[in-house]
PDB file of C-alpha atoms and ligand atoms in Angstrom:
ATOM      1  CA  MET D 458     111.355 186.818  60.541  1.00  0.00           C
ATOM      2  CA  LEU D 459     115.374 186.064  60.976  1.00  0.00           C
ATOM      3  CA  SER D 460     117.302 187.720  58.232  1.00  0.00           C
ATOM      4  CA  ASP D 461     120.000 186.038  56.290  1.00  0.00           C
ATOM      5  CA  SER D 462     122.656 188.682  58.119  1.00  0.00           C
ATOM      6  CA  SER D 463     121.607 186.727  61.568  1.00  0.00           C
ATOM      7  CA  LEU D 464     121.326 183.307  60.637  1.00  0.00           C
ATOM      8  CA  ALA D 465     125.060 184.015  59.426  1.00  0.00           C
ATOM      9  CA  PHE D 466     125.930 184.971  62.737  1.00  0.00           C
ATOM     10  CA  LEU D 467     123.542 181.920  64.269  1.00  0.00           C
ATOM     11  CA  LYS D 468     125.832 179.932  62.229  1.00  0.00           C
ATOM     12  CA  ARG D 469     129.230 180.948  62.904  1.00  0.00           C
ATOM     13  CA  LEU D 470     127.816 180.820  66.626  1.00  0.00           C
ATOM     14  CA  LEU D 471     126.955 177.463  66.406  1.00  0.00           C
ATOM     15  CA  ASP D 472     129.853 176.697  64.492  1.00  0.00           C
ATOM     16  CA  THR D 473     132.808 177.983  66.569  1.00  0.00           C
ATOM     17  CA  PRO D 474     133.835 175.177  69.265  1.00  0.00           C
ATOM     18  CA  GLY D 475     133.398 176.512  72.926  1.00  0.00           C
ATOM     19  CA  PRO D 476     133.188 173.850  75.637  1.00  0.00           C
ATOM     20  CA  SER D 477     132.810 174.856  79.207  1.00  0.00           C
ATOM     21  CA  GLY D 478     135.671 176.170  80.508  1.00  0.00           C
ATOM     22  CA  PHE D 479     136.763 176.838  77.584  1.00  0.00           C
ATOM     23  CA  GLU D 480     133.640 179.740  75.619  1.00  0.00           C
ATOM     24  CA  SER D 481     135.882 182.320  74.853  1.00  0.00           C
ATOM     25  CA  ALA D 482     136.053 182.243  71.229  1.00  0.00           C
ATOM     26  CA  PRO D 483     132.009 181.805  70.713  1.00  0.00           C
ATOM     27  CA  ALA D 484     131.667 184.813  73.271  1.00  0.00           C
ATOM     28  CA  LYS D 485     133.661 186.767  71.462  1.00  0.00           C
ATOM     29  CA  LEU D 486     131.963 186.692  68.828  1.00  0.00           C
ATOM     30  CA  TRP D 487     129.086 186.616  70.350  1.00  0.00           C
ATOM     31  CA  ARG D 488     129.605 190.641  72.119  1.00  0.00           C
ATOM     32  CA  ASP D 489     131.368 191.310  68.836  1.00  0.00           C
ATOM     33  CA  GLU D 490     127.705 190.522  67.237  1.00  0.00           C
ATOM     34  CA  ALA D 491     126.222 192.943  70.333  1.00  0.00           C
ATOM     35  CA  ALA D 492     128.431 195.770  70.289  1.00  0.00           C
ATOM     36  CA  THR D 493     126.993 196.692  66.899  1.00  0.00           C
ATOM     37  CA  PHE D 494     123.650 197.355  68.672  1.00  0.00           C
ATOM     38  CA  ALA D 495     124.685 197.478  72.645  1.00  0.00           C
ATOM     39  CA  ASP D 496     127.036 198.871  75.260  1.00  0.00           C
ATOM     40  CA  VAL D 497     129.066 195.595  75.860  1.00  0.00           C
ATOM     41  CA  SER D 498     131.749 194.294  79.167  1.00  0.00           C
ATOM     42  CA  ASN D 499     132.389 190.869  80.010  1.00  0.00           C
ATOM     43  CA  ASP D 500     132.793 190.027  83.749  1.00  0.00           C
ATOM     44  CA  VAL D 501     135.634 187.740  85.717  1.00  0.00           C
ATOM     45  CA  ALA D 502     133.524 184.386  85.010  1.00  0.00           C
ATOM     46  CA  GLY D 503     133.190 185.026  81.060  1.00  0.00           C
ATOM     47  CA  ASN D 504     129.906 185.497  80.907  1.00  0.00           C
ATOM     48  CA  SER D 505     129.258 188.202  77.867  1.00  0.00           C
ATOM     49  CA  ILE D 506     126.977 191.067  79.035  1.00  0.00           C
ATOM     50  CA  ALA D 507     124.928 193.479  76.231  1.00  0.00           C
ATOM     51  CA  ILE D 508     123.032 195.904  77.494  1.00  0.00           C
ATOM     52  CA  VAL D 509     119.932 198.136  76.469  1.00  0.00           C
ATOM     53  CA  ASN D 510     118.542 201.305  77.557  1.00  0.00           C
ATOM     54  CA  PRO D 511     121.166 201.658  80.538  1.00  0.00           C
ATOM     55  CA  THR D 512     118.774 204.358  82.928  1.00  0.00           C
ATOM     56  CA  GLY D 513     116.195 202.373  81.865  1.00  0.00           C
ATOM     57  CA  SER D 514     113.818 200.481  84.857  1.00  0.00           C
ATOM     58  CA  PRO D 515     112.882 198.023  85.820  1.00  0.00           C
ATOM     59  CA  THR D 516     116.356 195.876  84.935  1.00  0.00           C
ATOM     60  CA  ILE D 517     115.096 192.705  82.670  1.00  0.00           C
ATOM     61  CA  MET D 518     117.511 190.195  81.721  1.00  0.00           C
ATOM     62  CA  LEU D 519     117.796 186.937  79.543  1.00  0.00           C
ATOM     63  CA  ALA D 520     120.000 184.635  79.387  1.00  0.00           C
ATOM     64  CA  GLY D 521     121.617 181.878  77.231  1.00  0.00           C
ATOM     65  CA  HIS D 522     124.464 179.436  77.985  1.00  0.00           C
ATOM     66  CA  ILE D 523     127.203 180.151  75.349  1.00  0.00           C
ATOM     67  CA  ASP D 524     129.250 177.259  76.483  1.00  0.00           C
ATOM     68  CA  GLU D 525     128.899 173.373  75.130  1.00  0.00           C
ATOM     69  CA  ILE D 526     129.479 170.029  76.267  1.00  0.00           C
ATOM     70  CA  GLY D 527     132.834 168.499  74.991  1.00  0.00           C
ATOM     71  CA  VAL D 528     136.012 166.386  75.635  1.00  0.00           C
ATOM     72  CA  ILE D 529     139.666 167.244  77.536  1.00  0.00           C
ATOM     73  CA  ILE D 530     142.647 164.969  77.243  1.00  0.00           C
ATOM     74  CA  THR D 531     143.695 163.373  80.522  1.00  0.00           C
ATOM     75  CA  TYR D 532     146.429 161.254  79.393  1.00  0.00           C
ATOM     76  CA  ILE D 533     149.015 160.627  76.870  1.00  0.00           C
ATOM     77  CA  ASP D 534     150.342 157.013  75.760  1.00  0.00           C
ATOM     78  CA  ASP D 535     153.816 156.502  74.710  1.00  0.00           C
ATOM     79  CA  ASP D 536     151.983 155.591  71.248  1.00  0.00           C
ATOM     80  CA  GLY D 537     150.670 158.757  70.761  1.00  0.00           C
ATOM     81  CA  CYS D 538     147.108 158.212  71.560  1.00  0.00           C
ATOM     82  CA  LEU D 539     144.924 160.593  73.871  1.00  0.00           C
ATOM     83  CA  PHE D 540     142.738 159.559  76.594  1.00  0.00           C
ATOM     84  CA  ILE D 541     139.530 162.133  77.429  1.00  0.00           C
ATOM     85  CA  GLY D 542     137.614 162.665  79.706  1.00  0.00           C
ATOM     86  CA  PRO D 543     133.910 164.345  78.979  1.00  0.00           C
ATOM     87  CA  ILE D 544     133.504 168.751  80.074  1.00  0.00           C
ATOM     88  CA  GLY D 545     130.146 167.879  80.851  1.00  0.00           C
ATOM     89  CA  GLY D 546     126.899 165.422  80.420  1.00  0.00           C
ATOM     90  CA  TRP D 547     128.322 163.161  77.336  1.00  0.00           C
ATOM     91  CA  ASP D 548     126.292 159.191  76.560  1.00  0.00           C
ATOM     92  CA  PRO D 549     129.634 157.730  75.494  1.00  0.00           C
ATOM     93  CA  GLN D 550     127.924 155.330  72.747  1.00  0.00           C
ATOM     94  CA  VAL D 551     127.445 159.317  70.763  1.00  0.00           C
ATOM     95  CA  LEU D 552     131.534 159.932  70.264  1.00  0.00           C
ATOM     96  CA  VAL D 553     132.645 156.061  68.893  1.00  0.00           C
ATOM     97  CA  GLY D 554     133.992 156.786  65.422  1.00  0.00           C
ATOM     98  CA  GLN D 555     133.416 160.591  65.753  1.00  0.00           C
ATOM     99  CA  ARG D 556     135.909 162.937  64.091  1.00  0.00           C
ATOM    100  CA  ILE D 557     137.407 165.207  66.897  1.00  0.00           C
ATOM    101  CA  ARG D 558     138.535 168.844  67.171  1.00  0.00           C
ATOM    102  CA  ILE D 559     141.291 169.511  69.679  1.00  0.00           C
ATOM    103  CA  MET D 560     141.824 173.099  70.468  1.00  0.00           C
ATOM    104  CA  GLY D 561     145.241 172.826  70.638  1.00  0.00           C
ATOM    105  CA  LYS D 562     148.396 175.624  71.711  1.00  0.00           C
ATOM    106  CA  ALA D 563     149.058 176.072  68.010  1.00  0.00           C
ATOM    107  CA  GLY D 564     145.884 176.078  66.822  1.00  0.00           C
ATOM    108  CA  ASP D 565     143.392 173.166  65.663  1.00  0.00           C
ATOM    109  CA  VAL D 566     144.465 169.214  66.091  1.00  0.00           C
ATOM    110  CA  TYR D 567     141.883 167.169  64.255  1.00  0.00           C
ATOM    111  CA  GLY D 568     140.975 163.495  65.363  1.00  0.00           C
ATOM    112  CA  VAL D 569     139.067 160.511  65.169  1.00  0.00           C
ATOM    113  CA  ILE D 570     137.680 158.360  68.314  1.00  0.00           C
ATOM    114  CA  GLY D 571     138.939 154.940  68.505  1.00  0.00           C
ATOM    115  CA  LYS D 572     138.300 151.296  70.362  1.00  0.00           C
ATOM    116  CA  LYS D 573     138.494 148.430  70.481  1.00  0.00           C
ATOM    117  CA  PRO D 574     137.680 146.883  66.910  1.00  0.00           C
ATOM    118  CA  ILE D 575     134.372 144.321  67.596  1.00  0.00           C
ATOM    119  CA  HIS D 576     136.952 141.460  66.233  1.00  0.00           C
ATOM    120  CA  VAL D 577     139.317 141.554  68.626  1.00  0.00           C
ATOM    121  CA  MET D 578     136.295 141.987  71.107  1.00  0.00           C
ATOM    122  CA  LYS D 579     135.217 138.561  73.252  1.00  0.00           C
ATOM    123  CA  PRO D 580     131.891 137.689  72.500  1.00  0.00           C
ATOM    124  CA  GLU D 581     130.910 138.864  75.992  1.00  0.00           C
ATOM    125  CA  ASP D 582     131.834 142.020  75.560  1.00  0.00           C
ATOM    126  CA  ARG D 583     130.885 143.023  72.334  1.00  0.00           C
ATOM    127  CA  LYS D 584     126.750 144.149  72.898  1.00  0.00           C
ATOM    128  CA  LYS D 585     128.485 146.447  76.164  1.00  0.00           C
ATOM    129  CA  ALA D 586     128.434 150.092  76.259  1.00  0.00           C
ATOM    130  CA  SER D 587     131.710 152.033  75.787  1.00  0.00           C
ATOM    131  CA  ASP D 588     132.100 153.783  78.918  1.00  0.00           C
ATOM    132  CA  ILE D 589     134.798 156.930  77.715  1.00  0.00           C
ATOM    133  CA  SER D 590     137.162 155.481  79.470  1.00  0.00           C
ATOM    134  CA  ASP D 591     137.911 152.693  77.088  1.00  0.00           C
ATOM    135  CA  LEU D 592     138.115 155.386  74.238  1.00  0.00           C
ATOM    136  CA  TRP D 593     140.827 157.186  72.864  1.00  0.00           C
ATOM    137  CA  ILE D 594     141.592 159.988  70.404  1.00  0.00           C
ATOM    138  CA  ASP D 595     144.032 159.244  67.174  1.00  0.00           C
ATOM    139  CA  ILE D 596     145.411 162.296  65.750  1.00  0.00           C
ATOM    140  CA  GLY D 597     148.556 160.260  63.582  1.00  0.00           C
ATOM    141  CA  ALA D 598     151.477 161.369  66.694  1.00  0.00           C
ATOM    142  CA  THR D 599     153.850 158.638  66.576  1.00  0.00           C
ATOM    143  CA  SER D 600     154.965 158.954  69.732  1.00  0.00           C
ATOM    144  CA  ARG D 601     153.781 160.991  73.141  1.00  0.00           C
ATOM    145  CA  GLU D 602     157.021 163.510  72.221  1.00  0.00           C
ATOM    146  CA  ASP D 603     155.399 164.258  68.901  1.00  0.00           C
ATOM    147  CA  ALA D 604     151.582 164.425  69.798  1.00  0.00           C
ATOM    148  CA  GLU D 605     153.109 166.690  73.107  1.00  0.00           C
ATOM    149  CA  ARG D 606     154.082 169.243  70.319  1.00  0.00           C
ATOM    150  CA  LEU D 607     150.538 169.545  68.832  1.00  0.00           C
ATOM    151  CA  VAL D 608     148.235 169.014  72.173  1.00  0.00           C
ATOM    152  CA  THR D 609     149.472 169.106  76.244  1.00  0.00           C
ATOM    153  CA  VAL D 610     146.955 167.515  79.056  1.00  0.00           C
ATOM    154  CA  GLY D 611     144.479 169.679  79.856  1.00  0.00           C
ATOM    155  CA  ASP D 612     143.146 170.981  76.298  1.00  0.00           C
ATOM    156  CA  ALA D 613     139.567 170.284  74.915  1.00  0.00           C
ATOM    157  CA  GLY D 614     137.974 169.730  71.728  1.00  0.00           C
ATOM    158  CA  VAL D 615     134.597 168.838  70.821  1.00  0.00           C
ATOM    159  CA  ILE D 616     133.023 166.645  68.144  1.00  0.00           C
ATOM    160  CA  ASP D 617     134.324 168.232  64.321  1.00  0.00           C
ATOM    161  CA  SER D 618     131.225 168.903  63.540  1.00  0.00           C
ATOM    162  CA  ARG D 619     129.400 172.150  60.794  1.00  0.00           C
ATOM    163  CA  THR D 620     125.850 172.960  61.105  1.00  0.00           C
ATOM    164  CA  ILE D 621     124.231 171.624  58.076  1.00  0.00           C
ATOM    165  CA  ASP D 622     120.742 172.765  56.749  1.00  0.00           C
ATOM    166  CA  LEU D 623     117.678 170.289  56.539  1.00  0.00           C
ATOM    167  CA  PRO D 624     114.188 170.270  54.966  1.00  0.00           C
ATOM    168  CA  ASN D 625     111.287 172.120  56.313  1.00  0.00           C
ATOM    169  CA  GLY D 626     113.496 175.115  58.069  1.00  0.00           C
ATOM    170  CA  ARG D 627     114.544 172.329  60.542  1.00  0.00           C
ATOM    171  CA  ILE D 628     118.995 172.751  61.052  1.00  0.00           C
ATOM    172  CA  ALA D 629     121.299 170.381  62.990  1.00  0.00           C
ATOM    173  CA  SER D 630     124.213 171.270  65.010  1.00  0.00           C
ATOM    174  CA  ARG D 631     126.601 170.039  67.589  1.00  0.00           C
ATOM    175  CA  SER D 632     126.363 172.896  69.473  1.00  0.00           C
ATOM    176  CA  ILE D 633     122.487 173.993  69.851  1.00  0.00           C
ATOM    177  CA  ASP D 634     122.344 173.328  73.086  1.00  0.00           C
ATOM    178  CA  ASP D 635     122.797 176.083  73.875  1.00  0.00           C
ATOM    179  CA  ARG D 636     123.841 178.226  71.824  1.00  0.00           C
ATOM    180  CA  ILE D 637     120.707 178.895  70.248  1.00  0.00           C
ATOM    181  CA  GLY D 638     119.633 179.949  73.515  1.00  0.00           C
ATOM    182  CA  ALA D 639     122.643 182.945  73.661  1.00  0.00           C
ATOM    183  CA  PHE D 640     121.674 183.394  69.520  1.00  0.00           C
ATOM    184  CA  ILE D 641     118.368 184.197  70.908  1.00  0.00           C
ATOM    185  CA  VAL D 642     118.576 186.183  73.705  1.00  0.00           C
ATOM    186  CA  LEU D 643     120.803 189.091  70.782  1.00  0.00           C
ATOM    187  CA  GLU D 644     118.048 188.429  68.780  1.00  0.00           C
ATOM    188  CA  ALA D 645     115.888 189.220  71.598  1.00  0.00           C
ATOM    189  CA  LEU D 646     117.321 192.555  72.730  1.00  0.00           C
ATOM    190  CA  ARG D 647     118.156 193.514  69.124  1.00  0.00           C
ATOM    191  CA  ARG D 648     114.958 194.126  68.364  1.00  0.00           C
ATOM    192  CA  TYR D 649     114.617 195.794  71.384  1.00  0.00           C
ATOM    193  CA  SER D 650     117.426 198.268  69.913  1.00  0.00           C
ATOM    194  CA  THR D 651     115.149 199.251  67.238  1.00  0.00           C
ATOM    195  CA  GLN D 652     112.464 200.595  69.653  1.00  0.00           C
ATOM    196  CA  PRO D 653     113.658 200.714  73.332  1.00  0.00           C
ATOM    197  CA  GLY D 654     110.845 201.356  75.972  1.00  0.00           C
ATOM    198  CA  ALA D 655     110.840 202.290  79.682  1.00  0.00           C
ATOM    199  CA  ALA D 656     113.525 198.816  80.823  1.00  0.00           C
ATOM    200  CA  ARG D 657     116.917 198.254  81.033  1.00  0.00           C
ATOM    201  CA  VAL D 658     117.691 194.825  79.338  1.00  0.00           C
ATOM    202  CA  VAL D 659     120.141 192.945  79.460  1.00  0.00           C
ATOM    203  CA  ALA D 660     121.293 190.029  77.420  1.00  0.00           C
ATOM    204  CA  VAL D 661     123.658 187.577  78.746  1.00  0.00           C
ATOM    205  CA  ALA D 662     125.620 184.787  76.876  1.00  0.00           C
ATOM    206  CA  THR D 663     126.119 182.949  80.393  1.00  0.00           C
ATOM    207  CA  THR D 664     129.231 180.678  80.527  1.00  0.00           C
ATOM    208  CA  GLN D 665     129.568 177.013  82.144  1.00  0.00           C
ATOM    209  CA  GLU D 666     126.297 175.899  82.680  1.00  0.00           C
ATOM    210  CA  GLU D 667     127.277 172.028  81.609  1.00  0.00           C
ATOM    211  CA  ILE D 668     129.722 171.608  84.729  1.00  0.00           C
ATOM    212  CA  ALA D 669     128.208 174.213  87.234  1.00  0.00           C
ATOM    213  CA  TYR D 670     127.363 172.574  90.397  1.00  0.00           C
ATOM    214  CA  GLN D 671     126.567 175.859  91.557  1.00  0.00           C
ATOM    215  CA  GLY D 672     125.268 178.346  89.496  1.00  0.00           C
ATOM    216  CA  GLY D 673     128.153 178.607  86.298  1.00  0.00           C
ATOM    217  CA  GLY D 674     128.104 181.840  84.772  1.00  0.00           C
ATOM    218  CA  ALA D 675     124.746 182.378  85.188  1.00  0.00           C
ATOM    219  CA  ARG D 676     124.786 182.795  89.094  1.00  0.00           C
ATOM    220  CA  VAL D 677     127.401 185.622  88.918  1.00  0.00           C
ATOM    221  CA  SER D 678     126.155 187.750  86.142  1.00  0.00           C
ATOM    222  CA  ALA D 679     122.505 187.593  88.000  1.00  0.00           C
ATOM    223  CA  THR D 680     123.642 188.744  90.979  1.00  0.00           C
ATOM    224  CA  ARG D 681     125.960 191.591  89.098  1.00  0.00           C
ATOM    225  CA  ILE D 682     122.757 192.650  87.280  1.00  0.00           C
ATOM    226  CA  GLY D 683     120.302 192.092  90.318  1.00  0.00           C
ATOM    227  CA  PRO D 684     117.217 192.434  87.536  1.00  0.00           C
ATOM    228  CA  GLN D 685     113.656 192.317  88.738  1.00  0.00           C
ATOM    229  CA  MET D 686     112.983 189.750  86.112  1.00  0.00           C
ATOM    230  CA  ALA D 687     114.934 186.726  84.233  1.00  0.00           C
ATOM    231  CA  ILE D 688     114.085 184.860  80.694  1.00  0.00           C
ATOM    232  CA  VAL D 689     116.244 181.917  81.310  1.00  0.00           C
ATOM    233  CA  VAL D 690     116.231 180.079  77.694  1.00  0.00           C
ATOM    234  CA  ASP D 691     117.188 176.820  76.955  1.00  0.00           C
ATOM    235  CA  VAL D 692     116.570 173.680  74.718  1.00  0.00           C
ATOM    236  CA  THR D 693     114.353 170.540  76.277  1.00  0.00           C
ATOM    237  CA  HIS D 694     113.539 167.441  74.323  1.00  0.00           C
ATOM    238  CA  ALA D 695     110.711 167.273  71.576  1.00  0.00           C
ATOM    239  CA  THR D 696     108.862 164.073  71.749  1.00  0.00           C
ATOM    240  CA  ASP D 697     108.497 163.244  68.498  1.00  0.00           C
ATOM    241  CA  TYR D 698     110.968 161.117  68.043  1.00  0.00           C
ATOM    242  CA  PRO D 699     110.149 157.362  67.625  1.00  0.00           C
ATOM    243  CA  GLY D 700     110.487 155.596  71.139  1.00  0.00           C
ATOM    244  CA  ALA D 701     109.708 159.180  72.957  1.00  0.00           C
ATOM    245  CA  ASP D 702     107.684 158.840  75.289  1.00  0.00           C
ATOM    246  CA  LYS D 703     104.613 162.015  76.858  1.00  0.00           C
ATOM    247  CA  LYS D 704     103.305 160.588  79.718  1.00  0.00           C
ATOM    248  CA  GLU D 705     107.110 161.344  81.370  1.00  0.00           C
ATOM    249  CA  HIS D 706     108.264 164.150  78.451  1.00  0.00           C
ATOM    250  CA  GLY D 707     104.730 165.396  77.079  1.00  0.00           C
ATOM    251  CA  HIS D 708     103.995 166.089  74.072  1.00  0.00           C
ATOM    252  CA  HIS D 709     106.214 168.314  72.264  1.00  0.00           C
ATOM    253  CA  LYS D 710     106.773 168.963  68.475  1.00  0.00           C
ATOM    254  CA  ILE D 711     109.636 170.150  66.754  1.00  0.00           C
ATOM    255  CA  GLY D 712     107.408 173.199  64.336  1.00  0.00           C
ATOM    256  CA  GLY D 713     104.917 173.620  67.659  1.00  0.00           C
ATOM    257  CA  GLY D 714     106.569 176.759  69.067  1.00  0.00           C
ATOM    258  CA  PRO D 715     108.191 177.327  72.200  1.00  0.00           C
ATOM    259  CA  VAL D 716     108.288 175.959  75.402  1.00  0.00           C
ATOM    260  CA  LEU D 717     106.853 176.966  78.192  1.00  0.00           C
ATOM    261  CA  THR D 718     108.374 175.942  81.595  1.00  0.00           C
ATOM    262  CA  ARG D 719     105.911 176.417  84.177  1.00  0.00           C
ATOM    263  CA  GLY D 720     106.523 174.697  87.807  1.00  0.00           C
ATOM    264  CA  SER D 721     107.467 174.996  91.601  1.00  0.00           C
ATOM    265  CA  ILE D 722     110.504 176.495  90.401  1.00  0.00           C
ATOM    266  CA  VAL D 723     110.034 179.289  88.204  1.00  0.00           C
ATOM    267  CA  SER D 724     107.779 182.231  88.611  1.00  0.00           C
ATOM    268  CA  PRO D 725     104.314 182.772  88.043  1.00  0.00           C
ATOM    269  CA  VAL D 726     104.207 185.822  87.175  1.00  0.00           C
ATOM    270  CA  VAL D 727     106.511 185.644  84.242  1.00  0.00           C
ATOM    271  CA  TYR D 728     104.979 182.482  83.045  1.00  0.00           C
ATOM    272  CA  ALA D 729     101.187 184.321  83.157  1.00  0.00           C
ATOM    273  CA  LEU D 730     102.833 186.842  80.919  1.00  0.00           C
ATOM    274  CA  LEU D 731     104.384 184.840  78.349  1.00  0.00           C
ATOM    275  CA  ARG D 732     101.545 182.386  78.162  1.00  0.00           C
ATOM    276  CA  ASP D 733      99.513 185.409  78.099  1.00  0.00           C
ATOM    277  CA  THR D 734     101.162 187.736  75.391  1.00  0.00           C
ATOM    278  CA  ALA D 735     101.503 184.314  73.476  1.00  0.00           C
ATOM    279  CA  THR D 736      97.587 183.854  73.393  1.00  0.00           C
ATOM    280  CA  ARG D 737      97.588 187.922  72.484  1.00  0.00           C
ATOM    281  CA  LEU D 738      99.658 187.558  69.475  1.00  0.00           C
ATOM    282  CA  SER D 739      98.873 183.659  67.891  1.00  0.00           C
ATOM    283  CA  ILE D 740     102.084 182.379  69.305  1.00  0.00           C
ATOM    284  CA  PRO D 741     101.584 178.308  69.640  1.00  0.00           C
ATOM    285  CA  PHE D 742     103.559 176.836  72.460  1.00  0.00           C
ATOM    286  CA  THR D 743     103.652 174.362  74.807  1.00  0.00           C
ATOM    287  CA  ILE D 744     103.455 173.840  78.011  1.00  0.00           C
ATOM    288  CA  HIS D 745     106.422 171.903  80.380  1.00  0.00           C
ATOM    289  CA  ALA D 746     105.838 170.864  83.701  1.00  0.00           C
ATOM    290  CA  ALA D 747     109.087 171.318  85.891  1.00  0.00           C
ATOM    291  CA  GLY D 748     110.807 168.966  87.409  1.00  0.00           C
ATOM    292  CA  PRO D 749     114.364 170.179  89.183  1.00  0.00           C
ATOM    293  CA  GLY D 750     115.661 171.376  86.129  1.00  0.00           C
ATOM    294  CA  ARG D 751     119.371 171.807  86.434  1.00  0.00           C
ATOM    295  CA  THR D 752     119.083 175.600  84.256  1.00  0.00           C
ATOM    296  CA  PRO D 753     116.527 177.566  86.657  1.00  0.00           C
ATOM    297  CA  MET D 754     117.488 176.008  89.960  1.00  0.00           C
ATOM    298  CA  ARG D 755     121.305 176.861  89.136  1.00  0.00           C
ATOM    299  CA  PHE D 756     120.500 180.224  88.104  1.00  0.00           C
ATOM    300  CA  THR D 757     120.198 181.647  92.036  1.00  0.00           C
ATOM    301  CA  SER D 758     118.833 185.172  92.210  1.00  0.00           C
ATOM    302  CA  PRO D 759     116.210 187.901  93.965  1.00  0.00           C
ATOM    303  CA  ALA D 760     114.551 187.857  90.423  1.00  0.00           C
ATOM    304  CA  ARG D 761     111.822 186.094  89.563  1.00  0.00           C
ATOM    305  CA  VAL D 762     113.080 183.535  86.226  1.00  0.00           C
ATOM    306  CA  LEU D 763     111.614 181.549  84.266  1.00  0.00           C
ATOM    307  CA  ARG D 764     113.383 179.119  82.138  1.00  0.00           C
ATOM    308  CA  LEU D 765     111.557 179.913  78.595  1.00  0.00           C
ATOM    309  CA  ARG D 766     112.167 176.089  76.348  1.00  0.00           C
ATOM    310  CA  CYS D 767     112.143 177.905  73.188  1.00  0.00           C
ATOM    311  CA  TYR D 768     113.512 175.963  70.544  1.00  0.00           C
ATOM    312  CA  ARG D 769     113.938 171.899  71.609  1.00  0.00           C
ATOM    313  CA  SER D 770     116.476 169.952  70.521  1.00  0.00           C
ATOM    314  CA  ARG D 771     115.208 166.236  68.606  1.00  0.00           C
ATOM    315  CA  THR D 772     118.458 164.155  69.358  1.00  0.00           C
ATOM    316  CA  ALA D 773     119.331 166.961  70.838  1.00  0.00           C
ATOM    317  CA  THR D 774     120.475 167.945  67.674  1.00  0.00           C
ATOM    318  CA  CYS D 775     117.526 169.265  65.363  1.00  0.00           C
ATOM    319  CA  THR D 776     116.095 172.901  66.007  1.00  0.00           C
ATOM    320  CA  ARG D 777     113.806 174.738  63.470  1.00  0.00           C
ATOM    321  CA  LEU D 778     113.920 178.090  62.454  1.00  0.00           C
ATOM    322  CA  THR D 779     111.412 180.504  61.276  1.00  0.00           C
ATOM    323  CA  ARG D 780     112.195 182.757  57.510  1.00  0.00           C
ATOM    324  CA  SER D 781     109.971 184.538  56.240  1.00  0.00           C
TER     325      SER D 781
HETATM  326 ZN1   ZN Z 644     121.659 173.840  77.983  1.00  0.00          ZN
END
């Protein structure tokens, strides 16, 4: 189902750094790909918009956020060590020991995350979790002046990792949340472009989801596009990992098909449409009972909205692709 060229595009999209507010590079990649089959534009909030059948009706919006979590340089000390703050929600333990790719003023700068060695810690501190303020990035600089030749306070970075192929049609990547959603909505639009119906279909790669409390880019784009229906694609947690609490999070395993969110914050009409279509086409799916989920809460528009958790992450990195 997924062509070799689409898979190659997905991997380029996943590997291009784009923390919230700094997502212009993957957004440009997305627009360049969209321009091969759709009308493309962008807006002041950085959202990328691709339209097929622009004079059609009704308007259906498909949205996935293109930003990812990252870090931002907050301070550079006299020894040239870079102190950082989070962009988006981090478990700081994930950062310890990682290689980091900073988007510096003259190009990418690489470093490693350091923390106080366990050998010199007091015994009572050894079992304590690290706070992000306990960590720093070492880029090999000898002084603040040396570091400032390459980076400045306010530069952003991501974990330096590339997408890897795993067995059983699975991949691992740092940015699956939610580059995969931005990819899926564009792939859906690509397929619609080969046989358009009556609807104006708009795919949007939205910005700033990981940090925004007022809707981020999705709110701006929904207001501008004015859809009658919107489907939001984001990741959710698979529960086939050791220690998962299925009573709280449901039973969702990688390879089990899309997860449809159902609940007070989503449209029962759109939910029923997707459920019935999946049943008719024999597409397996599972249902997630919605709590106060972030993406749909932020996606405020008059449209009927459903958050379609189409691909799931396990340990936030692994997803399964379907290939023929
Ligand atoms: Zn997300």
